[in-house]
XYZ file of C-alpha atoms in Angstrom:
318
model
C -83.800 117.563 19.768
C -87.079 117.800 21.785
C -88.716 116.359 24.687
C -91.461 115.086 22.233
C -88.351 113.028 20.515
C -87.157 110.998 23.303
C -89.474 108.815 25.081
C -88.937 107.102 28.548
C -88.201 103.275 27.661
C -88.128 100.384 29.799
C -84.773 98.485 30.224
C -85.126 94.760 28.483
C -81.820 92.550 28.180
C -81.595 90.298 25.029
C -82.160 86.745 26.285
C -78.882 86.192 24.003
C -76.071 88.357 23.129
C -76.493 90.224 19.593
C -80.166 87.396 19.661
C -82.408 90.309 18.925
C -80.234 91.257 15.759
C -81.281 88.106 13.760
C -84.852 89.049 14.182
C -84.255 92.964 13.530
C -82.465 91.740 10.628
C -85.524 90.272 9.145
C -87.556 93.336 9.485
C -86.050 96.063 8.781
C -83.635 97.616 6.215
C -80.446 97.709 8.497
C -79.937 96.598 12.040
C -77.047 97.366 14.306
C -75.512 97.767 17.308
C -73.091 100.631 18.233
C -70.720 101.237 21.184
C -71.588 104.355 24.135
C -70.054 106.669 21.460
C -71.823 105.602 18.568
C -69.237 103.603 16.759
C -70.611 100.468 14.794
C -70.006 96.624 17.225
C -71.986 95.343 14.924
C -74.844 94.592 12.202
C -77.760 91.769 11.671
C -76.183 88.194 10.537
C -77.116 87.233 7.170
C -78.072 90.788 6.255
C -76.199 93.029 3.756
C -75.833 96.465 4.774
C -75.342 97.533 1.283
C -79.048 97.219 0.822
C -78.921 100.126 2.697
C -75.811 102.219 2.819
C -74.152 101.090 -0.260
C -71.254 99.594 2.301
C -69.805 95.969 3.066
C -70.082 95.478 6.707
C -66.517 95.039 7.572
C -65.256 98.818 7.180
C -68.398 99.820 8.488
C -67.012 98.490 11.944
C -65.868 101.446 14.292
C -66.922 103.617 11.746
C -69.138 106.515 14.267
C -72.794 106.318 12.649
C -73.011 110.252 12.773
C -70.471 110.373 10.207
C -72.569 108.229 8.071
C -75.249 111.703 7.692
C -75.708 113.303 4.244
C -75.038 117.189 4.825
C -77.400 118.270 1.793
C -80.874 117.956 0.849
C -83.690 118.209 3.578
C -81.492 116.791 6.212
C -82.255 118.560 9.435
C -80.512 116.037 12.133
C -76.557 117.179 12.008
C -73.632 115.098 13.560
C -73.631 116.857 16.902
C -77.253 116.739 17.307
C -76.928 113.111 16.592
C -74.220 112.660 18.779
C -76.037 114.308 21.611
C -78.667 111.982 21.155
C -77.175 109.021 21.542
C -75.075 110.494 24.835
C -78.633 111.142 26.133
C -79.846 107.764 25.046
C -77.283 105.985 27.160
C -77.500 108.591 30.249
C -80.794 108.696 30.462
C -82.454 105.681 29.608
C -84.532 106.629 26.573
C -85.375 105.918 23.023
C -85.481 107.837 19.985
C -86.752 107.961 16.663
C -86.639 110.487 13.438
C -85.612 111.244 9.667
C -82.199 111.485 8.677
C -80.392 111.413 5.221
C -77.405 109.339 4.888
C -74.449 109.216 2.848
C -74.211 105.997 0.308
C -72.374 105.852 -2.470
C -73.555 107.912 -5.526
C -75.546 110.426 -3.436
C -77.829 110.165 -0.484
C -81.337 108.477 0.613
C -83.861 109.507 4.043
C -84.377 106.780 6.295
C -85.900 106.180 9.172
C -83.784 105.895 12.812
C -84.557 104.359 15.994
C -82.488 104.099 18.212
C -82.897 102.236 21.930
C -80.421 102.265 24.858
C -78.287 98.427 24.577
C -77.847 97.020 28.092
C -74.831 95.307 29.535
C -73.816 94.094 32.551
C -76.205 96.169 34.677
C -75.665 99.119 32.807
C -75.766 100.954 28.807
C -73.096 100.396 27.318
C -74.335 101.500 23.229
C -77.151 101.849 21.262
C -79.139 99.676 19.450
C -80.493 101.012 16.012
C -82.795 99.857 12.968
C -83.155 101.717 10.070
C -86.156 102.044 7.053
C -85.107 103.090 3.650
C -88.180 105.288 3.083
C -87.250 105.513 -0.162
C -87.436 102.537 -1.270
C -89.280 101.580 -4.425
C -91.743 98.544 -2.612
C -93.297 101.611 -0.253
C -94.065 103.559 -3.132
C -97.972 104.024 -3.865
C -99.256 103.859 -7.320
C -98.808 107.796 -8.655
C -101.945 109.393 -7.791
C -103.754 111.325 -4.881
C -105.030 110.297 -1.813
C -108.548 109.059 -2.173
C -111.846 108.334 0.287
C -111.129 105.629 2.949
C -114.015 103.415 1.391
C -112.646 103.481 -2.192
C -111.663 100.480 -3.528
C -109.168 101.628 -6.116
C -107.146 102.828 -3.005
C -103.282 100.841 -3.453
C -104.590 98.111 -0.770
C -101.265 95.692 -1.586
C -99.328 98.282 -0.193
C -98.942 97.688 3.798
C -97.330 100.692 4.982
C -98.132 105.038 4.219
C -94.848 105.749 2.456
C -95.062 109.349 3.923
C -95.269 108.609 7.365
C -94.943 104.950 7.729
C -97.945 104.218 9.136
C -100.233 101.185 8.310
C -102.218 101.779 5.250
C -105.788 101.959 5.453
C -106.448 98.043 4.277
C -103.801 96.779 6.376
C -104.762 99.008 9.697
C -108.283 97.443 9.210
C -107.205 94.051 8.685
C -104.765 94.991 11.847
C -107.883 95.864 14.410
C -110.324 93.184 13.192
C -107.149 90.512 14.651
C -108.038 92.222 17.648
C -111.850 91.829 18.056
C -112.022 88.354 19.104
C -109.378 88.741 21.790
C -111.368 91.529 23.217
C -114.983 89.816 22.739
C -113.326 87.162 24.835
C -111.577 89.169 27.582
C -115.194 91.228 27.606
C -112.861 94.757 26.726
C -113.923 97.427 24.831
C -111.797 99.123 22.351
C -112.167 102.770 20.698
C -110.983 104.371 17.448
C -110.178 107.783 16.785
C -110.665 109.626 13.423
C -108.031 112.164 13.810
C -108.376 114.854 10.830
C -106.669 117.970 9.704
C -108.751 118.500 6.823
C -109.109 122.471 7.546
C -105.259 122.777 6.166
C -104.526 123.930 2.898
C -103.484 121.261 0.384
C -99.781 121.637 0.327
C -99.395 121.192 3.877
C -100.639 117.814 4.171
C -97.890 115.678 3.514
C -96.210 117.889 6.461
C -98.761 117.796 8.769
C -99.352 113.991 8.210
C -95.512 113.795 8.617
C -95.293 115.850 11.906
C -98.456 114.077 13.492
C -97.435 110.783 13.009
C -94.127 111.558 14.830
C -95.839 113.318 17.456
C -98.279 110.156 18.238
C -95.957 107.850 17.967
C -94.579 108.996 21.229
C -97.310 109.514 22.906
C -99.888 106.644 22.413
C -99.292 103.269 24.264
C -97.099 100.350 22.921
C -100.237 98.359 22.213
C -102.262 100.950 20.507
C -102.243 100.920 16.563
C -101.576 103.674 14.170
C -102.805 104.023 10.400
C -103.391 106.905 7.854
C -106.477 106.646 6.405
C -106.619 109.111 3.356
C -104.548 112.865 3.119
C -105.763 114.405 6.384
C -107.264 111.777 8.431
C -104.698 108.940 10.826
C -106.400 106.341 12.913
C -105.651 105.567 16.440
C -106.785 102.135 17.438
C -106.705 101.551 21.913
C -107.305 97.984 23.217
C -109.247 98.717 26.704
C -110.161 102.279 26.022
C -114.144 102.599 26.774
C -115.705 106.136 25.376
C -115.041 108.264 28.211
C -111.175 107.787 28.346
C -111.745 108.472 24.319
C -112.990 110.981 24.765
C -110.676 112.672 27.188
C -107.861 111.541 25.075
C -109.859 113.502 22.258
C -109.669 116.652 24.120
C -106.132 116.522 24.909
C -105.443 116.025 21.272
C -107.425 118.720 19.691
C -106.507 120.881 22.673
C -102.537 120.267 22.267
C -101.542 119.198 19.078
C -102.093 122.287 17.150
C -99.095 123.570 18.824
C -96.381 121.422 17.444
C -98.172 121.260 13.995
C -97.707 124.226 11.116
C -99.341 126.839 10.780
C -100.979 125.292 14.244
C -103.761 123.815 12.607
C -106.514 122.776 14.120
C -107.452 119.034 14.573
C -111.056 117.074 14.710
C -111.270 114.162 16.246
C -114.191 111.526 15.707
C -114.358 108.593 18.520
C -116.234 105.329 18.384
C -116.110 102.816 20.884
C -116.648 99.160 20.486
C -118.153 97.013 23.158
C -117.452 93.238 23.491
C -120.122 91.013 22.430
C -121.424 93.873 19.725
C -120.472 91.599 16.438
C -119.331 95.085 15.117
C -116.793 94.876 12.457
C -114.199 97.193 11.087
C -116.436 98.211 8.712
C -118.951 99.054 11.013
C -116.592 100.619 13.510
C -115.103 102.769 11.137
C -118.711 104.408 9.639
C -118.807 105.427 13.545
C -116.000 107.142 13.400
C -116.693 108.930 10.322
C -119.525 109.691 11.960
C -118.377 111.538 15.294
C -115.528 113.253 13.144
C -118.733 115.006 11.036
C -120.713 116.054 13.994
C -116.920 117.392 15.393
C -117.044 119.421 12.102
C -120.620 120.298 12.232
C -120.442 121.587 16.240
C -117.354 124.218 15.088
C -120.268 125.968 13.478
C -119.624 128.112 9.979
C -117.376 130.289 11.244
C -114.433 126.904 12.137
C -115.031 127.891 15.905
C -111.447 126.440 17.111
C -112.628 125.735 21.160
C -111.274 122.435 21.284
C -114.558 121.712 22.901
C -116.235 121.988 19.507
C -113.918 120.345 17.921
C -114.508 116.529 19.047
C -117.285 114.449 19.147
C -118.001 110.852 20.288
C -120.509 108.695 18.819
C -123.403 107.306 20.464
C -126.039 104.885 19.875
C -129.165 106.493 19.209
């Protein structure tokens, strides 16, 4: 477990006892509820946890979720790490979120864990958890290799990346044009960032892609939007964010995020702000980005000069 795991979160009490499960419940694979020691209280009405663990609900209660993990395969979360993390959940006041393989019957799937501190009484009393079968057939793209942003034979019914669960690149655009309008009207800007590791060889990109998304996930704001455009490039959408605080938040990330990725590859970063009243659209915004991210590429020079100076670029009206 690492700082860049847990985030700080802010303490919200369901309006109703066990309310927020019948809306988890409709959103996710599994939702549940667990005690301070991470035994099961309880799991989303009208959902059947075998959809996910291959378990009725009933035995599952009091059952400790860490004894739920799978200890083969890629599994790298074990039940004292697990353990630890929810003690630190319910301590400290954070959340948490990561891979883990389960146990269900006939062998083992990955899913995806979050995990938030459940409040009681003035104080934490448990854990509340959703989990994502990323394995499960409807996240599946058609079998074939990434392709350009801009090509239309790209899987566009598909919402989510089934690598790192990001919005898709048809659904992340149809995502920030929803928030134009609202922006126009409240005279905001907004900016999007091309982020690209497209310097990494091939068969690192589905770990890269993997270990970014994680990364940004806890650092970007609750309103900001995330979506994976193509093999090496995610998009970061900010509500509010003019071209200056872009562009800082470009340096940061081509100045710190090479460090936590492997092989600490470097990272370009193309920004384009949108100003209210401009009419832009997606489309529009997007060729921006591009844009920057190529003058990034161009301004490393031949020889892939890695000052994160170099390595950023923010589009401009000419």
């Amino acid at each position: 477990m690492t700082a860049s795991n847990l985030s700080e979160s802010t303490p919200l009490t369901p309006a109703l006892p066990g309310g927020w499960l019948a809306i988890a419940a409709m959103l996710t694979d599994l939702a549940f509820e667990t005690d301070a020691q991470g035994r099961f209280t309880g799991f989303g009405p009208g959902q059947a946890p075998g959809q996910a663990l291959g378990h009725a609900a009933a035995p599952l209660l009091g059952v400790e979720l860490a004894s739920l993990l799978a200890h083969t395969g890629d599994t790298a979360l074990g039940g004292a790490q697990l353990r630890s993390i929810i003690t630190t959940i319910c301590t400290e006041c954070v959340a948490w979120h990561g891979r883990v393989r389960l146990a269900i019957p006939g062998g083992s799937g990955v899913f995806r864990l979050s995990l938030a501190p459940r409040f009681s009484g003035g104080g934490v009393n448990g854990v509340y958890g959703v989990l994502f079968d990323l394995e499960a057939p409807d996240l599946l793209l058609p079998e074939r290799s990434f392709t350009p942003v801009d090509d239309p034979a790209l899987g566009h019914n598909h919402k989510l990346d089934p690598e790192t669960g990001l919005w898709s690149s048809r659904t992340f655009r149809d995502e920030i044009a929803r928030r134009f309008d609202r922006l126009d009207v409240e005279n905001l800007p907004g900016t999007l960032l091309h982020i690209s590791f497209n310097r990494a060889p091939a068969n690192l990109h589905s770990a890269i892609a993997i270990r970014l998304a994680e990364e940004l996930r806890d650092i970007v704001r609750p309103t900001d939007l995330l979506g994976r455009l193509d093999a090496t490039t995610i998009a970061l959408w900010c509500d509010g964010m003019d071209h200056l605080t872009g562009g800082e938040r470009a340096a940061k990330f081509c100045k710190n995020l090479p460090a936590i990725l492997p092989e600490r590859t470097p990272i370009l970063v193309g920004v384009a702000p949108r100003w209210p009243g401009s009419g832009e659209d997606p489309g529009a915004v997007t060729e921006h980005a591009v844009v920057a991210l190529r003058l990034a590429d161009l301004a490393s020079g031949p020889a892939r000069d890695t000052d994160p100076a170099n390595l950023w670029r923010v589009w401009q009206r000419e």
